[in-house]
XYZ file of C-alpha atoms in Angstrom:
510
model
C -71.099 -39.056 -11.407
C -72.693 -37.508 -8.156
C -71.259 -38.670 -4.928
C -74.621 -41.241 -4.418
C -72.938 -42.872 -7.923
C -69.975 -43.520 -5.708
C -71.320 -44.228 -2.699
C -72.789 -46.805 -3.662
C -70.209 -48.683 -6.631
C -67.888 -48.282 -2.679
C -71.325 -50.208 -0.969
C -71.806 -53.208 -3.641
C -67.629 -53.421 -4.741
C -67.722 -57.054 -3.962
C -71.038 -56.549 -6.148
C -69.257 -54.528 -9.098
C -66.208 -56.976 -9.012
C -68.455 -60.438 -9.522
C -69.818 -58.213 -11.823
C -67.274 -57.612 -13.887
C -65.249 -60.812 -13.735
C -68.432 -62.397 -14.979
C -68.784 -60.299 -18.384
C -65.346 -60.284 -18.570
C -65.930 -64.484 -19.362
C -68.238 -64.540 -20.788
C -67.401 -61.987 -23.574
C -63.835 -63.955 -23.349
C -65.688 -67.122 -23.982
C -68.829 -65.588 -26.497
C -65.451 -63.425 -28.767
C -63.857 -67.561 -28.761
C -66.820 -68.762 -29.834
C -67.779 -66.229 -32.182
C -64.470 -65.603 -34.070
C -64.193 -69.578 -34.651
C -67.486 -70.308 -35.909
C -66.474 -66.683 -38.595
C -63.110 -68.509 -38.943
C -64.427 -72.348 -39.526
C -67.437 -70.436 -41.645
C -65.238 -68.320 -43.776
C -62.892 -71.402 -44.065
C -66.027 -72.925 -45.281
C -67.343 -70.972 -48.103
C -64.972 -69.080 -49.565
C -63.688 -73.054 -50.301
C -66.452 -73.904 -52.037
C -66.409 -71.506 -54.012
C -62.916 -71.365 -55.212
C -63.839 -75.333 -55.610
C -66.330 -74.207 -57.547
C -64.913 -71.729 -59.393
C -61.811 -73.802 -59.929
C -63.061 -76.633 -60.996
C -65.328 -75.168 -63.637
C -62.429 -73.157 -65.038
C -59.892 -76.414 -65.957
C -63.149 -78.127 -67.099
C -63.539 -75.319 -69.880
C -59.967 -74.943 -70.416
C -59.638 -78.670 -71.537
C -63.146 -78.079 -73.663
C -63.023 -74.449 -75.453
C -59.105 -75.097 -75.723
C -59.226 -78.517 -77.678
C -61.602 -76.838 -80.262
C -58.936 -73.879 -81.137
C -56.111 -74.310 -84.620
C -52.245 -74.625 -83.109
C -52.215 -71.512 -83.759
C -55.425 -69.431 -82.751
C -55.478 -65.924 -83.954
C -56.805 -63.315 -81.189
C -60.688 -63.511 -82.095
C -60.229 -66.969 -81.800
C -58.518 -66.711 -77.919
C -61.992 -63.607 -77.603
C -64.422 -65.675 -78.658
C -63.634 -69.440 -76.120
C -62.530 -66.116 -73.829
C -65.972 -65.437 -74.022
C -67.928 -68.991 -74.903
C -66.311 -70.114 -71.210
C -67.449 -66.764 -69.536
C -70.778 -67.629 -70.593
C -70.907 -70.908 -70.178
C -69.900 -70.842 -66.387
C -72.170 -70.547 -63.542
C -69.430 -69.497 -61.657
C -69.744 -66.251 -63.050
C -66.031 -65.331 -63.276
C -64.050 -63.308 -66.552
C -61.548 -65.718 -69.207
C -58.449 -64.173 -70.386
C -57.147 -66.415 -72.864
C -52.942 -65.908 -73.573
C -51.060 -68.024 -76.190
C -48.704 -66.967 -79.268
C -49.019 -65.789 -82.647
C -45.540 -66.692 -84.208
C -41.838 -67.318 -81.733
C -42.306 -64.203 -78.829
C -45.205 -62.998 -79.749
C -47.759 -62.733 -77.494
C -51.736 -61.852 -78.500
C -54.426 -61.438 -76.051
C -58.409 -62.631 -75.620
C -60.387 -61.579 -72.981
C -63.987 -62.227 -72.220
C -64.759 -58.678 -71.097
C -61.300 -56.321 -71.393
C -62.360 -53.654 -69.949
C -63.362 -55.735 -66.863
C -60.557 -57.995 -66.860
C -56.707 -57.572 -68.709
C -53.275 -58.892 -67.656
C -52.556 -56.405 -65.468
C -54.913 -58.168 -63.533
C -52.699 -61.304 -62.931
C -50.239 -61.475 -60.218
C -47.172 -61.480 -61.356
C -45.615 -64.934 -59.175
C -48.941 -67.055 -59.851
C -48.159 -66.078 -64.193
C -44.212 -66.989 -62.936
C -46.187 -70.042 -61.625
C -48.455 -71.058 -64.486
C -45.651 -71.083 -66.888
C -43.154 -72.815 -65.296
C -42.563 -76.813 -66.548
C -41.876 -79.382 -64.294
C -40.193 -82.331 -65.065
C -43.162 -85.332 -64.542
C -42.293 -87.596 -62.828
C -44.175 -91.163 -60.564
C -45.215 -88.263 -58.307
C -45.757 -85.430 -61.064
C -47.439 -86.716 -63.756
C -48.223 -83.541 -65.844
C -45.606 -80.240 -66.171
C -48.075 -77.717 -65.686
C -50.586 -77.328 -62.963
C -53.750 -75.324 -61.776
C -52.303 -72.652 -59.706
C -55.043 -69.136 -57.551
C -54.355 -67.027 -54.854
C -56.529 -64.025 -53.410
C -56.312 -60.490 -53.849
C -57.819 -57.814 -54.389
C -59.155 -54.288 -56.112
C -60.361 -51.394 -55.425
C -61.268 -52.869 -51.641
C -63.179 -55.911 -53.314
C -62.460 -58.945 -52.928
C -61.163 -61.533 -56.012
C -60.334 -64.891 -57.131
C -57.679 -65.715 -59.532
C -56.664 -68.698 -61.301
C -54.576 -70.020 -64.130
C -53.640 -73.067 -65.758
C -51.903 -74.311 -69.333
C -52.474 -76.300 -71.662
C -50.410 -78.807 -71.671
C -49.356 -79.653 -75.593
C -48.474 -76.112 -76.805
C -51.945 -74.624 -76.229
C -52.875 -71.240 -74.719
C -52.153 -70.448 -71.309
C -56.382 -69.542 -69.581
C -57.167 -67.271 -66.319
C -60.164 -66.871 -64.817
C -61.142 -63.793 -62.823
C -63.980 -63.835 -60.114
C -65.487 -61.106 -57.555
C -65.730 -62.229 -53.697
C -67.952 -59.327 -53.189
C -71.128 -61.540 -52.265
C -69.163 -63.959 -50.362
C -67.400 -60.958 -48.619
C -70.851 -59.329 -47.640
C -72.270 -62.889 -46.617
C -69.328 -62.828 -44.530
C -70.196 -59.506 -43.200
C -73.560 -60.127 -42.236
C -72.231 -63.354 -40.372
C -69.792 -61.753 -38.091
C -73.050 -59.067 -37.475
C -74.652 -61.723 -35.641
C -72.119 -62.863 -34.448
C -71.501 -59.749 -32.529
C -74.754 -59.599 -31.397
C -75.046 -62.606 -30.290
C -71.741 -62.233 -28.558
C -73.569 -58.693 -26.659
C -76.430 -60.582 -26.482
C -74.305 -63.076 -24.203
C -72.590 -60.059 -22.394
C -75.471 -58.963 -21.895
C -76.924 -62.245 -20.382
C -73.960 -63.030 -18.198
C -74.122 -59.492 -16.293
C -77.832 -60.295 -15.254
C -76.935 -63.778 -14.602
C -74.450 -61.845 -12.762
C -76.455 -59.773 -10.764
C -78.844 -62.655 -9.446
C -75.409 -64.587 -8.540
C -73.899 -61.679 -6.582
C -77.896 -60.784 -5.550
C -77.807 -64.735 -3.882
C -73.997 -65.306 -2.428
C -73.682 -61.150 -0.910
C -77.489 -61.907 0.615
C -76.286 -63.785 3.041
C -72.929 -62.030 3.583
C -74.579 -58.847 3.935
C -76.878 -60.063 6.565
C -73.421 -61.855 8.601
C -72.470 -58.562 7.828
C -75.291 -56.966 9.737
C -75.106 -59.148 12.420
C -71.094 -58.472 13.418
C -72.061 -54.922 13.469
C -75.038 -55.343 15.680
C -72.772 -57.783 17.977
C -69.781 -54.650 17.827
C -72.921 -52.667 18.868
C -72.972 -54.885 22.322
C -75.605 -57.177 21.048
C -75.342 -60.423 21.837
C -78.050 -61.967 20.868
C -77.841 -61.066 17.523
C -78.367 -64.936 15.587
C -78.159 -65.177 12.093
C -80.809 -67.806 10.573
C -79.245 -70.980 8.897
C -80.577 -72.918 6.022
C -79.296 -75.140 4.279
C -75.815 -77.480 4.065
C -73.216 -74.825 2.461
C -70.369 -72.689 3.159
C -72.172 -69.963 4.294
C -74.423 -72.148 6.334
C -71.260 -73.411 7.959
C -70.042 -70.191 8.036
C -73.804 -68.306 9.465
C -73.605 -71.415 11.452
C -70.042 -70.422 12.842
C -70.800 -66.672 13.950
C -73.426 -68.417 16.207
C -71.415 -70.044 17.988
C -68.836 -67.542 18.493
C -71.847 -65.278 19.526
C -73.531 -67.656 21.824
C -70.025 -68.143 23.822
C -68.775 -64.167 23.650
C -72.474 -63.816 25.121
C -71.260 -66.132 27.671
C -68.101 -65.106 28.055
C -69.658 -62.010 28.331
C -72.659 -62.357 31.361
C -69.363 -63.574 33.616
C -67.295 -61.214 33.352
C -70.208 -58.792 33.869
C -71.092 -61.273 36.720
C -68.199 -61.104 38.000
C -67.101 -57.745 37.822
C -70.807 -56.883 39.312
C -69.624 -59.221 41.661
C -66.290 -57.643 42.603
C -67.834 -53.612 42.220
C -70.541 -54.982 44.630
C -67.928 -56.293 47.837
C -65.746 -53.753 47.332
C -69.011 -51.325 47.696
C -69.921 -53.303 50.442
C -66.358 -53.835 52.496
C -65.811 -50.068 51.817
C -69.728 -49.364 53.726
C -69.183 -52.149 56.046
C -64.975 -50.620 56.983
C -66.668 -46.544 57.991
C -68.823 -47.788 60.971
C -65.553 -49.504 63.122
C -63.172 -46.276 60.960
C -65.484 -44.052 62.591
C -64.928 -45.498 65.926
C -61.655 -45.574 65.697
C -61.388 -42.349 63.923
C -62.405 -41.277 66.734
C -60.510 -42.925 69.462
C -57.018 -41.998 67.579
C -58.276 -38.463 67.353
C -58.834 -38.888 70.793
C -54.840 -40.034 72.014
C -53.767 -37.387 69.360
C -54.799 -35.017 71.627
C -52.524 -36.484 74.720
C -50.230 -37.790 72.268
C -48.176 -34.959 74.897
C -49.236 -36.239 77.852
C -48.150 -40.181 76.858
C -45.383 -42.106 77.347
C -42.006 -41.575 75.133
C -42.318 -45.498 74.376
C -45.700 -45.186 73.453
C -46.512 -41.997 71.723
C -44.403 -43.317 68.337
C -46.514 -46.249 68.247
C -49.806 -43.948 68.769
C -48.340 -41.176 66.268
C -48.831 -44.313 63.412
C -51.660 -44.942 64.726
C -52.940 -41.308 64.049
C -51.289 -41.745 60.537
C -52.381 -45.671 59.496
C -56.057 -44.579 60.756
C -55.796 -41.176 58.344
C -54.473 -43.463 55.406
C -57.013 -46.468 55.833
C -60.155 -43.898 56.098
C -58.926 -41.724 53.206
C -58.839 -45.515 51.469
C -61.690 -46.598 52.421
C -63.761 -42.677 51.018
C -61.261 -43.226 47.704
C -62.702 -46.826 47.339
C -66.166 -45.979 47.073
C -66.140 -42.677 44.753
C -64.290 -45.784 42.597
C -67.626 -48.031 42.814
C -69.778 -44.620 42.413
C -67.825 -44.101 39.013
C -67.470 -48.244 37.950
C -71.506 -48.400 38.746
C -72.572 -45.181 37.434
C -73.920 -42.926 39.593
C -71.302 -40.497 39.670
C -73.347 -36.888 38.750
C -72.323 -33.416 38.009
C -73.348 -30.816 40.552
C -72.397 -27.835 38.451
C -72.133 -24.298 39.300
C -70.780 -21.460 37.944
C -67.229 -21.318 39.432
C -64.929 -18.735 39.731
C -61.639 -21.091 38.722
C -59.193 -18.800 40.249
C -60.879 -18.802 43.138
C -61.339 -22.398 43.677
C -58.121 -23.377 43.664
C -57.712 -20.628 45.860
C -59.973 -21.879 48.480
C -58.723 -25.843 47.483
C -54.904 -24.480 48.770
C -55.597 -22.731 51.194
C -57.585 -25.321 52.668
C -54.907 -27.598 52.959
C -51.721 -24.939 54.075
C -49.991 -25.077 51.138
C -50.524 -21.741 50.490
C -46.644 -21.013 50.997
C -45.303 -24.240 48.605
C -48.101 -23.356 46.257
C -47.580 -20.319 42.892
C -51.212 -20.013 41.061
C -50.983 -17.761 37.931
C -54.486 -17.667 37.854
C -56.793 -14.260 36.127
C -60.052 -13.721 38.029
C -63.037 -13.450 35.842
C -62.515 -17.093 34.244
C -65.716 -18.650 34.966
C -66.988 -22.216 33.617
C -70.501 -24.538 34.726
C -68.039 -26.745 36.506
C -68.812 -29.173 40.016
C -66.911 -27.168 42.931
C -66.548 -30.684 44.780
C -64.548 -32.673 41.508
C -62.780 -30.222 40.569
C -61.670 -29.928 44.359
C -60.720 -33.410 44.194
C -59.144 -32.956 40.750
C -56.908 -30.097 42.504
C -56.355 -31.659 45.925
C -55.168 -34.960 43.901
C -52.892 -32.556 41.346
C -51.502 -30.570 43.313
C -50.774 -33.403 46.819
C -49.355 -35.288 43.626
C -46.814 -33.175 42.566
C -45.685 -31.608 46.459
C -45.278 -35.500 47.649
C -43.644 -36.483 44.892
C -42.004 -33.486 43.201
C -41.356 -31.136 46.008
C -42.376 -27.247 45.876
C -43.145 -24.975 44.545
C -45.292 -26.159 42.855
C -46.894 -23.991 40.283
C -50.839 -23.790 39.506
C -51.192 -21.990 36.172
C -54.583 -21.214 34.505
C -55.385 -20.267 31.032
C -58.658 -20.324 28.382
C -58.151 -22.015 24.839
C -61.165 -21.625 22.216
C -63.956 -23.156 24.396
C -61.448 -24.979 26.776
C -60.432 -23.748 30.605
C -56.838 -25.148 30.779
C -54.935 -25.845 34.522
C -50.964 -26.243 34.194
C -49.300 -28.165 37.448
C -46.060 -28.695 37.516
C -43.548 -29.262 39.898
C -38.965 -28.905 40.088
C -38.999 -32.721 40.823
C -36.973 -35.235 38.813
C -40.275 -35.559 36.695
C -41.812 -39.265 35.740
C -39.784 -41.934 33.643
C -41.255 -42.386 30.694
C -42.066 -45.814 30.597
C -44.401 -45.303 34.128
C -46.188 -42.158 31.745
C -48.936 -44.686 30.669
C -49.617 -45.914 33.824
C -49.794 -42.709 35.825
C -53.415 -43.179 35.725
C -53.945 -46.642 36.209
C -56.122 -47.839 39.582
C -53.290 -49.145 42.398
C -49.835 -48.169 40.012
C -47.629 -46.727 42.303
C -44.030 -46.002 40.379
C -42.083 -46.592 43.915
C -39.093 -47.844 41.827
C -38.761 -44.451 40.406
C -39.539 -42.006 43.492
C -39.631 -41.309 46.756
C -42.113 -43.961 48.466
C -45.249 -43.087 49.061
C -48.237 -43.447 51.334
C -50.932 -42.740 49.051
C -53.544 -45.475 47.540
C -52.852 -45.435 44.322
C -56.390 -44.448 43.623
C -56.041 -40.514 43.300
C -54.734 -39.656 39.776
C -57.352 -42.290 38.640
C -60.460 -40.211 40.838
C -58.756 -37.296 39.604
C -59.612 -38.407 36.316
C -62.294 -40.175 36.609
C -63.918 -36.558 37.625
C -62.698 -34.732 35.008
C -63.732 -37.396 32.305
C -66.986 -37.025 34.326
C -66.765 -33.152 33.104
C -66.470 -33.752 29.183
C -62.713 -32.940 29.877
C -59.161 -34.857 30.138
C -55.364 -35.117 32.310
C -52.422 -35.920 30.381
C -49.176 -36.020 32.094
C -45.484 -35.370 30.498
C -42.176 -33.712 31.237
C -41.115 -30.515 30.856
C -37.866 -30.530 29.554
C -34.655 -28.211 31.221
C -32.485 -26.285 29.126
C -29.847 -28.879 29.664
C -32.670 -31.642 27.951
C -33.194 -32.997 30.980
C -36.160 -33.971 32.587
C -37.568 -30.382 34.973
C -40.562 -32.009 36.525
C -43.225 -33.320 35.861
C -46.785 -31.411 33.900
C -50.236 -32.686 34.540
C -52.567 -30.752 32.658
C -56.061 -30.156 33.083
C -58.490 -29.755 30.123
C -62.379 -28.842 30.918
C -65.607 -27.607 28.673
C -65.737 -23.655 28.835
C -69.729 -24.536 27.840
C -71.917 -27.062 29.774
C -73.923 -28.823 26.962
C -70.880 -30.467 26.061
C -71.225 -32.790 28.936
C -72.702 -35.955 28.258
C -73.344 -37.823 31.879
C -76.729 -36.827 33.191
C -76.225 -34.165 35.663
C -77.899 -31.876 38.602
C -78.159 -28.691 38.518
C -77.435 -26.720 41.562
C -80.430 -24.076 42.343
C -80.088 -20.906 42.520
C -79.797 -20.660 46.544
C -77.135 -23.317 46.470
C -79.727 -26.402 47.058
C -78.045 -29.977 46.243
C -79.466 -32.711 46.316
C -76.914 -35.842 46.304
C -76.702 -38.803 43.604
């Protein structure tokens, strides 16, 4: 069977189950009805044939054997048997059993080649010869008995009785081949009727399945569209059955979901706009504050020793506030989907060295990177990622921080490892969450809580990722945290819109 057929069976499994159930129900009902009809007709046919033949045989026994002498000869019995067989409309053979002398039986058969005493079952002979006491309930000592037998595959009816007062015993032998043929024809007819009933039920099941499954299919398609974000999807409602109620429920749920999503989108957009506007509004006074703090920092050595700590605190917090505003503006770009890449072929070793040197981390960072590893990346965003990962390692883990670079298949892998206490297991799932600080387990951080989140966003916009874990020492305990940055070496894997750096190095700002 081809894959297409298997797919259709899987696709219409409910349809297949409905057809199978309909077919089984129809088959069961048809077989039961046919079986009952066959059994009733069989009994009727056999009973009618049996009663007719036995009644005729009883009458012939009463009429013919009355003319026999008390001690009939074999010829007398044969002639009488022939007369009984030929005079009967029931078409049976006759065998008469008498006695010439005591203990000397004689047999007369209408057709010795077709019916002999050996064809009479012993149990039937014993029943016929048994004399029963005459009572009010049993006025006759002898009765007519019958039995169905089979010879060479052909069914026969064997009956026998005995004349009261010392007359001969008589047996009849009738073929039931004609009745068997009639019953076989009836069985074939009932079988064909059963097959037609099953075929009809399958067609009805197809129609019923189509009627039932078409609304279900529409509901499934609508649910799929709703899951794809088409919140205006609605079902056409017709009728007043359960499927119509289901369609109304779906439409109500879709409408409620659309309203809630619209409200959430509006609130999110309002929040994003608020953060962006706030960040832009803060930049002007921050610029002035930064200029003032730079002047105060230059004059810090000449200030009153009582004022100098306050000035240092103002300078530090102003810079921290400035970093927070810049990070918030960067986050709003990611949320708004306006962040863009400016790709260039970057030598990874040179880029990491420049990042470390610009922040005076050369003495605190060990670099393990071969020159010549080049990848299409955005240098500014790669610098942001490296600065956040290395700065986070220095701040929470302490030096020396080891940065190693390698390639795996079509990926660039940069690992940043510190030798601090590591990251608690309950904190690991949240290290890239915004504004998340594990202050209970690490030293107090003066960061914004956005650094690692921004690093992750910059990795994702490249088509890469960042993972965090702990390095385990020989004693089985955590031996520092490890952040692994993975970036594609092929720019075709980047799905976001990019701006390519021209050969002259000019950049169009997003």
